[in-house]
Each structure stands twice: as C-alpha cells, then as structure tokens.
mmCIF file with all atom_site columns, C-alpha atoms in Angstrom:
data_model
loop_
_atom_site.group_PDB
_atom_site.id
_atom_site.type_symbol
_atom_site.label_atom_id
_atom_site.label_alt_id
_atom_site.label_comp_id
_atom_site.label_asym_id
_atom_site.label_entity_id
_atom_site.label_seq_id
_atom_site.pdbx_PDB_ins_code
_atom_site.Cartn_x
_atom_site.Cartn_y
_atom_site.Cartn_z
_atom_site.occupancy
_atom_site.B_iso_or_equiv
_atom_site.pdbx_formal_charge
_atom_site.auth_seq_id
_atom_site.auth_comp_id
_atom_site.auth_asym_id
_atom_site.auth_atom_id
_atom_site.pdbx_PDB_model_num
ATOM 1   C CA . UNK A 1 1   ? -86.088 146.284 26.952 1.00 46.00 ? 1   UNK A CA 1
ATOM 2   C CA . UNK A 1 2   ? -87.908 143.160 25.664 1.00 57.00 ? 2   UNK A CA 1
ATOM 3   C CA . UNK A 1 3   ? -87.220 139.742 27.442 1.00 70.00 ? 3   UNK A CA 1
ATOM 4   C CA . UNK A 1 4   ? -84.383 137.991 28.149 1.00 89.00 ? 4   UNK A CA 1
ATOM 5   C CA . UNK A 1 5   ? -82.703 135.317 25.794 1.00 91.00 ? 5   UNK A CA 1
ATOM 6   C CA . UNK A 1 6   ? -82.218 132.099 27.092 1.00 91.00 ? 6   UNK A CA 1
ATOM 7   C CA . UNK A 1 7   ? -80.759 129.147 26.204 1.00 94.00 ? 7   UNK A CA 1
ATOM 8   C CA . UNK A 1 8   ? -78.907 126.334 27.018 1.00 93.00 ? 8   UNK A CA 1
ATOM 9   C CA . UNK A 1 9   ? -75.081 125.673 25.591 1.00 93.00 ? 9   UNK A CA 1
ATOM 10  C CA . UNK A 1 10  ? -76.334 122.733 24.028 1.00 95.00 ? 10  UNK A CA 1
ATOM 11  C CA . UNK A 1 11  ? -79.045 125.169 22.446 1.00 96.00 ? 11  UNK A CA 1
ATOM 12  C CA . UNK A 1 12  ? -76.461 127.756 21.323 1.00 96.00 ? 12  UNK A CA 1
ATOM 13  C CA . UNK A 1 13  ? -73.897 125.528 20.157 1.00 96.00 ? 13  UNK A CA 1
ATOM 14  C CA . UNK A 1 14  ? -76.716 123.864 17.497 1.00 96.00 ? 14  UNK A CA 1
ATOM 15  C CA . UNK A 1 15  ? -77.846 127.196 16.546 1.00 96.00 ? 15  UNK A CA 1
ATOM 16  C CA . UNK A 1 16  ? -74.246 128.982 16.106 1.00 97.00 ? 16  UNK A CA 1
ATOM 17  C CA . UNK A 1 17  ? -71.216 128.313 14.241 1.00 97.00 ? 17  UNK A CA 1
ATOM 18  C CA . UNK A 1 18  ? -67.998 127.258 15.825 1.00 97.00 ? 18  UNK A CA 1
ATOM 19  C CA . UNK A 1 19  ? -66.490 131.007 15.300 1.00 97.00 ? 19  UNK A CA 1
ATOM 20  C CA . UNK A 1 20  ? -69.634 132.692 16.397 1.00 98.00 ? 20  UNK A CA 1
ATOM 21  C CA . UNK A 1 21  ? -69.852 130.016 19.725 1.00 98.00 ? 21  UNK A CA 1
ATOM 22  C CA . UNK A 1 22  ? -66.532 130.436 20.329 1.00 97.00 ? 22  UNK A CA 1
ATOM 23  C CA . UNK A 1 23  ? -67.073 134.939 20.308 1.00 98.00 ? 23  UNK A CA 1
ATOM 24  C CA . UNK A 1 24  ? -70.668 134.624 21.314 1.00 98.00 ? 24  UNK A CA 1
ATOM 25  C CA . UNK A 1 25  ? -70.359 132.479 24.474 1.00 97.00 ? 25  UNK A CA 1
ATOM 26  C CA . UNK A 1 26  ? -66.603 131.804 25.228 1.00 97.00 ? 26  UNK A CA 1
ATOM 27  C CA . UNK A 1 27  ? -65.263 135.471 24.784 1.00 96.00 ? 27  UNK A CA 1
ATOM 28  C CA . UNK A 1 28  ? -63.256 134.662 22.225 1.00 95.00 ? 28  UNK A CA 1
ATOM 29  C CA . UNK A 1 29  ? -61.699 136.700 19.372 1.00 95.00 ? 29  UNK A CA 1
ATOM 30  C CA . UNK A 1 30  ? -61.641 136.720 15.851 1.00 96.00 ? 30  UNK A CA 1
ATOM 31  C CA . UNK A 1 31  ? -57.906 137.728 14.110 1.00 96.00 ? 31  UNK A CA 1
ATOM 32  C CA . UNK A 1 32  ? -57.516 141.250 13.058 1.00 96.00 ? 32  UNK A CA 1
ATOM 33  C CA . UNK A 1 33  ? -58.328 142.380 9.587  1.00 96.00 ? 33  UNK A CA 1
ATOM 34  C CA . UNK A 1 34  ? -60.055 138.655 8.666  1.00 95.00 ? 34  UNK A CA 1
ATOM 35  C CA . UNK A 1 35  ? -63.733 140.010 9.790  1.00 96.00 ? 35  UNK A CA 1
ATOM 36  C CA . UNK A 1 36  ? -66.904 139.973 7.644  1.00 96.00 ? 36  UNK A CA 1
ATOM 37  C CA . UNK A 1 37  ? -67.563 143.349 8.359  1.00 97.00 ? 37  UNK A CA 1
ATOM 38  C CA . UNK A 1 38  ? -64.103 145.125 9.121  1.00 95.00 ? 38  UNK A CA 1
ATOM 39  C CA . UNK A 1 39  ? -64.157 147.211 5.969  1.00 93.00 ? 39  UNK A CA 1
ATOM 40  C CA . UNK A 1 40  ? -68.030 146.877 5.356  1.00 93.00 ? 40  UNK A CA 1
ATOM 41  C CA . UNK A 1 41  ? -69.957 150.155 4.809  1.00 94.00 ? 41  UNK A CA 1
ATOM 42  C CA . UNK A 1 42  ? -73.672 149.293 3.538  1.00 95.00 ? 42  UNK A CA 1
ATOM 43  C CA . UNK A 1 43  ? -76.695 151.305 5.274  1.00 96.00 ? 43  UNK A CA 1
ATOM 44  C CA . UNK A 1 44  ? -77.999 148.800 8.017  1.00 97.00 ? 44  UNK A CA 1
ATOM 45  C CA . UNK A 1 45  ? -78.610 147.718 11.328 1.00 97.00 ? 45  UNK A CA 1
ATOM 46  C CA . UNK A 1 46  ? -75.591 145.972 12.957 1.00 98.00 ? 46  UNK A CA 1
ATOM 47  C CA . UNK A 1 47  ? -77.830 142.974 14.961 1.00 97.00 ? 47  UNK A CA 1
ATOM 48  C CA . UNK A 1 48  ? -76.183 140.484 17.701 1.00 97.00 ? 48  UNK A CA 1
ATOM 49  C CA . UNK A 1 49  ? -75.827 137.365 15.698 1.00 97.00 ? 49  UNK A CA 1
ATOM 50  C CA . UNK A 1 50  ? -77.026 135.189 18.711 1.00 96.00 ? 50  UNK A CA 1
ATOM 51  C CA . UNK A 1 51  ? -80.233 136.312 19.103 1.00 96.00 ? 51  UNK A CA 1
ATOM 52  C CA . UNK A 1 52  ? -81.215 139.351 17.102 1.00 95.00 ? 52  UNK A CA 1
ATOM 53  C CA . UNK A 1 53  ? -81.000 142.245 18.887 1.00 95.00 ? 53  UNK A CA 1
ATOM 54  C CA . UNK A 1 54  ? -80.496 145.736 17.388 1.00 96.00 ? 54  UNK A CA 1
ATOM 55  C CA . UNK A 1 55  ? -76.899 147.079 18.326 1.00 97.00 ? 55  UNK A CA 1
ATOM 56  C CA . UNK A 1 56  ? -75.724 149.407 16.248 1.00 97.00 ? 56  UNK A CA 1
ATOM 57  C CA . UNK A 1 57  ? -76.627 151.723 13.237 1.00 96.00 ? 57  UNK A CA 1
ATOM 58  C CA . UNK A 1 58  ? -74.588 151.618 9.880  1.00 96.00 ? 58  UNK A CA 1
ATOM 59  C CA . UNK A 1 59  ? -74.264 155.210 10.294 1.00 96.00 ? 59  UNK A CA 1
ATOM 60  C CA . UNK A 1 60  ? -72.129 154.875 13.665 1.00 96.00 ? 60  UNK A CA 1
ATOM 61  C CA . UNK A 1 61  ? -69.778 152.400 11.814 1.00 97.00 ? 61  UNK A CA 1
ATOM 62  C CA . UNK A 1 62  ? -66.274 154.117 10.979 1.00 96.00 ? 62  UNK A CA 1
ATOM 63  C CA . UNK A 1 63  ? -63.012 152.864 9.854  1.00 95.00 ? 63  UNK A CA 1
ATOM 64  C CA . UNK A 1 64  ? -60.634 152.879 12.731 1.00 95.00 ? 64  UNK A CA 1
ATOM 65  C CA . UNK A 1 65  ? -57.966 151.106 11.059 1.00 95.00 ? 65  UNK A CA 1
ATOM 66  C CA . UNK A 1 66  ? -58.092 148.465 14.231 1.00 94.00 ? 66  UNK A CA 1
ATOM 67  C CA . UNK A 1 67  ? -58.875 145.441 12.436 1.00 96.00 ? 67  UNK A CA 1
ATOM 68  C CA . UNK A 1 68  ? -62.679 145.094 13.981 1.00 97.00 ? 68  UNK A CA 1
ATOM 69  C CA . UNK A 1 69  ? -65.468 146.778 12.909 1.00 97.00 ? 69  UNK A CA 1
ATOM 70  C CA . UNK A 1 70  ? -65.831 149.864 15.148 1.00 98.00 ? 70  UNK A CA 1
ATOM 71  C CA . UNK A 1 71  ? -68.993 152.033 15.978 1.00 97.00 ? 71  UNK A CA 1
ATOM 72  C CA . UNK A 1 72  ? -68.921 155.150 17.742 1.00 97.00 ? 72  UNK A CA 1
ATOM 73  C CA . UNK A 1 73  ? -72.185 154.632 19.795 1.00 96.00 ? 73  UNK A CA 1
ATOM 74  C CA . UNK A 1 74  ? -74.698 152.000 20.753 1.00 96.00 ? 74  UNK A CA 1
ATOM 75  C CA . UNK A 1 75  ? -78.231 151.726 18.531 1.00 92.00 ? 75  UNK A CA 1
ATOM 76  C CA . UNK A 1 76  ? -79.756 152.554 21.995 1.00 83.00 ? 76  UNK A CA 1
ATOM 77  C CA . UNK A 1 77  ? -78.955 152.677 25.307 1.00 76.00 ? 77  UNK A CA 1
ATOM 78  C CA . UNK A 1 78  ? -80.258 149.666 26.286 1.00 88.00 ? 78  UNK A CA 1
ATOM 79  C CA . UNK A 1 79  ? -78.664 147.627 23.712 1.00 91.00 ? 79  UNK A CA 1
ATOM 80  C CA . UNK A 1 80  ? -75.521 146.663 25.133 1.00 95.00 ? 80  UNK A CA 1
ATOM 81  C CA . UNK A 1 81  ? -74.177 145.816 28.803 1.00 96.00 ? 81  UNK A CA 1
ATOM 82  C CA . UNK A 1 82  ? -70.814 146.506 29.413 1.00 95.00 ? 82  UNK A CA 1
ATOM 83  C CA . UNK A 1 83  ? -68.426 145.125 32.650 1.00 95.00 ? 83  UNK A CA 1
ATOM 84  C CA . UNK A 1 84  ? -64.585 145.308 33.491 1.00 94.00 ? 84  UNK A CA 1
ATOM 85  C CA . UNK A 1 85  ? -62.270 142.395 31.668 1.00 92.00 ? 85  UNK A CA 1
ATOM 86  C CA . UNK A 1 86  ? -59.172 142.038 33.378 1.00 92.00 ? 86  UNK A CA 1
ATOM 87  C CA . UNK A 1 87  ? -57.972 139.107 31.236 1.00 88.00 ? 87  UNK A CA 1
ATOM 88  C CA . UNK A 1 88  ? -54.595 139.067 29.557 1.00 86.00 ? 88  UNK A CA 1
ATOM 89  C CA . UNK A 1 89  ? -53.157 141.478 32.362 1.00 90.00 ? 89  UNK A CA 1
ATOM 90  C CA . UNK A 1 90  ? -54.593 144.280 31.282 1.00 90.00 ? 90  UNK A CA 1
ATOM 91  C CA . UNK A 1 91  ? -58.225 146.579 32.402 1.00 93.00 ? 91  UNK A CA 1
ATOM 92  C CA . UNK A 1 92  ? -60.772 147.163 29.163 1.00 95.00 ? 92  UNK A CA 1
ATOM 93  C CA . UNK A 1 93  ? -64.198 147.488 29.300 1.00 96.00 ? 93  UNK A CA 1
ATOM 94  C CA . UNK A 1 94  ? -65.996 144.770 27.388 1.00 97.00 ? 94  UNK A CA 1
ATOM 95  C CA . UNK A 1 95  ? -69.264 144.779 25.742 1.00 97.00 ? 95  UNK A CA 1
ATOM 96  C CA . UNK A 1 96  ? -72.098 142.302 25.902 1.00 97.00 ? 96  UNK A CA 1
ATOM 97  C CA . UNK A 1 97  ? -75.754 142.077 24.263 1.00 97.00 ? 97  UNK A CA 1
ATOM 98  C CA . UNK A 1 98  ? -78.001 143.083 26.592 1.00 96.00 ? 98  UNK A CA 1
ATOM 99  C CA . UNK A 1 99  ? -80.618 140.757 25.420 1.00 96.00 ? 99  UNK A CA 1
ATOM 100 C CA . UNK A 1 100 ? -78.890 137.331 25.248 1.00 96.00 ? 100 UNK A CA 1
ATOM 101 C CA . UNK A 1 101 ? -75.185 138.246 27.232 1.00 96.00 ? 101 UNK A CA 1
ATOM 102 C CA . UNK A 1 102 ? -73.128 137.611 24.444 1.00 97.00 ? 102 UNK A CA 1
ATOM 103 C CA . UNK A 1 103 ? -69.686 138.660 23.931 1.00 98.00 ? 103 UNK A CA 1
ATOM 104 C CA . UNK A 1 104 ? -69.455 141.548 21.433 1.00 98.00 ? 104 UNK A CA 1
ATOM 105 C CA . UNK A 1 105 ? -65.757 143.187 21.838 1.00 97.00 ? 105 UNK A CA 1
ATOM 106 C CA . UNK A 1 106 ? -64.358 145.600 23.627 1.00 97.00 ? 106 UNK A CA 1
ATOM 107 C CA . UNK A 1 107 ? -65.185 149.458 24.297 1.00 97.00 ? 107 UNK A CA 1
ATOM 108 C CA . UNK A 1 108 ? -62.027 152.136 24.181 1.00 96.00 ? 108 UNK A CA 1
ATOM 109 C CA . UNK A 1 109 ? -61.883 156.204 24.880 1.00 96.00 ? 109 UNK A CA 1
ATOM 110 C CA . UNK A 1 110 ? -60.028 156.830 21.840 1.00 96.00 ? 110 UNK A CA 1
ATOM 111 C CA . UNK A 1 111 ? -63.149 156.986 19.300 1.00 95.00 ? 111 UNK A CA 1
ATOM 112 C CA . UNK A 1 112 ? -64.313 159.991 17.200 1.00 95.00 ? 112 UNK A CA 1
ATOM 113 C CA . UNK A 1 113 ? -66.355 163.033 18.587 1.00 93.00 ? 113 UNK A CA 1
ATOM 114 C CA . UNK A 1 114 ? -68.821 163.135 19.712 1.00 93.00 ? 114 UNK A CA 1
ATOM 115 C CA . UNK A 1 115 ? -68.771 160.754 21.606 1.00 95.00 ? 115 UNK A CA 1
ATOM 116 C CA . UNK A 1 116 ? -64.929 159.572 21.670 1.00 97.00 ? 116 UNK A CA 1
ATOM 117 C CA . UNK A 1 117 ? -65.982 155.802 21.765 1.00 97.00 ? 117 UNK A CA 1
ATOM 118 C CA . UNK A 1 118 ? -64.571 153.141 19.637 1.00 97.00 ? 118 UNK A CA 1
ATOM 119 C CA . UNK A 1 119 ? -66.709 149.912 20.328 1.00 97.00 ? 119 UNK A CA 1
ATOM 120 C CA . UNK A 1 120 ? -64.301 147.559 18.844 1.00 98.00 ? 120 UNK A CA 1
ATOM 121 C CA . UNK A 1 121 ? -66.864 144.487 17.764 1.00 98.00 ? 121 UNK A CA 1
ATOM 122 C CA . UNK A 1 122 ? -66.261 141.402 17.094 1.00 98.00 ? 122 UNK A CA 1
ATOM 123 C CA . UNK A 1 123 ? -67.576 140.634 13.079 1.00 98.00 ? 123 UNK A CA 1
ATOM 124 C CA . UNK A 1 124 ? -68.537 136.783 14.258 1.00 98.00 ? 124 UNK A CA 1
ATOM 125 C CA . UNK A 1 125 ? -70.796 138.392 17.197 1.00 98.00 ? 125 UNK A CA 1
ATOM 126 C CA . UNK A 1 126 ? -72.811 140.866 14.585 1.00 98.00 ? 126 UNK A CA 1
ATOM 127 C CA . UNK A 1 127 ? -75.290 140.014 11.120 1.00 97.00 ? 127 UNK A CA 1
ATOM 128 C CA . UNK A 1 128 ? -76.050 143.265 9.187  1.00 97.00 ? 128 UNK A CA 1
ATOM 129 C CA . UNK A 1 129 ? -79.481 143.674 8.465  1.00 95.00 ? 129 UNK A CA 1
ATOM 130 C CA . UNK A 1 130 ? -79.335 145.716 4.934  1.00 92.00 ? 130 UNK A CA 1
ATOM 131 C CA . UNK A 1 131 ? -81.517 148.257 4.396  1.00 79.00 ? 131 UNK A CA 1
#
C-alpha cells in the first residue's frame, strides 16, 4: 500500500465540501435514495473522494435497493480498513479508506454470492472515475 494521507482538519475542510467533510471525517451520513451514485451504473473505478484511492470496481456495484450505493467486494484488499461501530445502539462493521481513514459506510452479510457482502457506501465519500 502506498503512503499514508495526511492532513490537517483545517486542510480537509478547504479541500472538501460540507457533505463530503461531514461523511469523510465526522462519520456522518447522507439520506437514503438522495446519493450521486445510488442508481449509477457506468464502467469505472469507485475512488475515495478525500484523497484518491481506488476502492471499488464498477463491476462490483449492484442495486441493493438500500438507498446507498452497494458493492459486493473491495477493488483490493488493501483498499479499505474496516472496525466495529457501536453507535446508535446497535454492532455494524464500518468501512474506512485505508489510505486517508475516511468514513466510507457500513459493511453487512446480506450481499450477493460470492461473496455475500453488501458494502453499503456512502455516495459523498466516493468520485467515479469513468472509464
């Protein structure tokens, strides 16, 4: 894996917009069904809209009817990070960029074979790179 984003907030506030700031760095999350790429299906790479990174393939991207864009795997397995989020009293698993730390979504068992993952991603925290 390459190096290490790092910035300060002051750095990432100037270089993000209020909705991807407030994914990006503060966990947040976009409403359901109001996403960029929800019902987007263009060939691509899905990249972290912080800093770059490749995290996910166009051709992982299905419609899961959830309201996020979801992807059934990872670009590689390096690209994302993911640790426990016990917020809102519940357990998920949530997903960061590996590169910069940024808040993607959420990762659920109930996903398409073969891998039966739904990475539920926030549009705000992703820029498709058309191919």
């Amino acid at each position: 894996m390459s190096q290490k984003v790092k910035k300060t907030e002051a750095e990432w506030r100037r270089e993000l917009s209020p909705e991807q700031y407030e994914v990006l760095r503060e966990k947040g999350t976009e409403r359901p069904f109001t996403g960029e790429y929800d019902h987007t299906f263009e060939t691509g790479t899905y990249r972290c809209a912080g800093c770059g990174a490749e995290l996910f393939s166009s051709e992982a991207k299905y419609d899961s009817g959830c309201g996020w864009p979801a992807f059934s795997a990872a670009a590689a397995g390096e690209a994302i990070d993911e640790e426990t989020d016990a917020s809102y009293g519940m357990v998920r698993t949530e997903v960061l960029c590996s590169s910069c730390g940024g808040h993607l979504g959420h990762v659920f068992l109930d996903g398409p074979h073969p891998t039966g993952l739904r990475y539920c991603i926030n549009s705000a925290a992703l820029k498709l790179d058309e191919r």
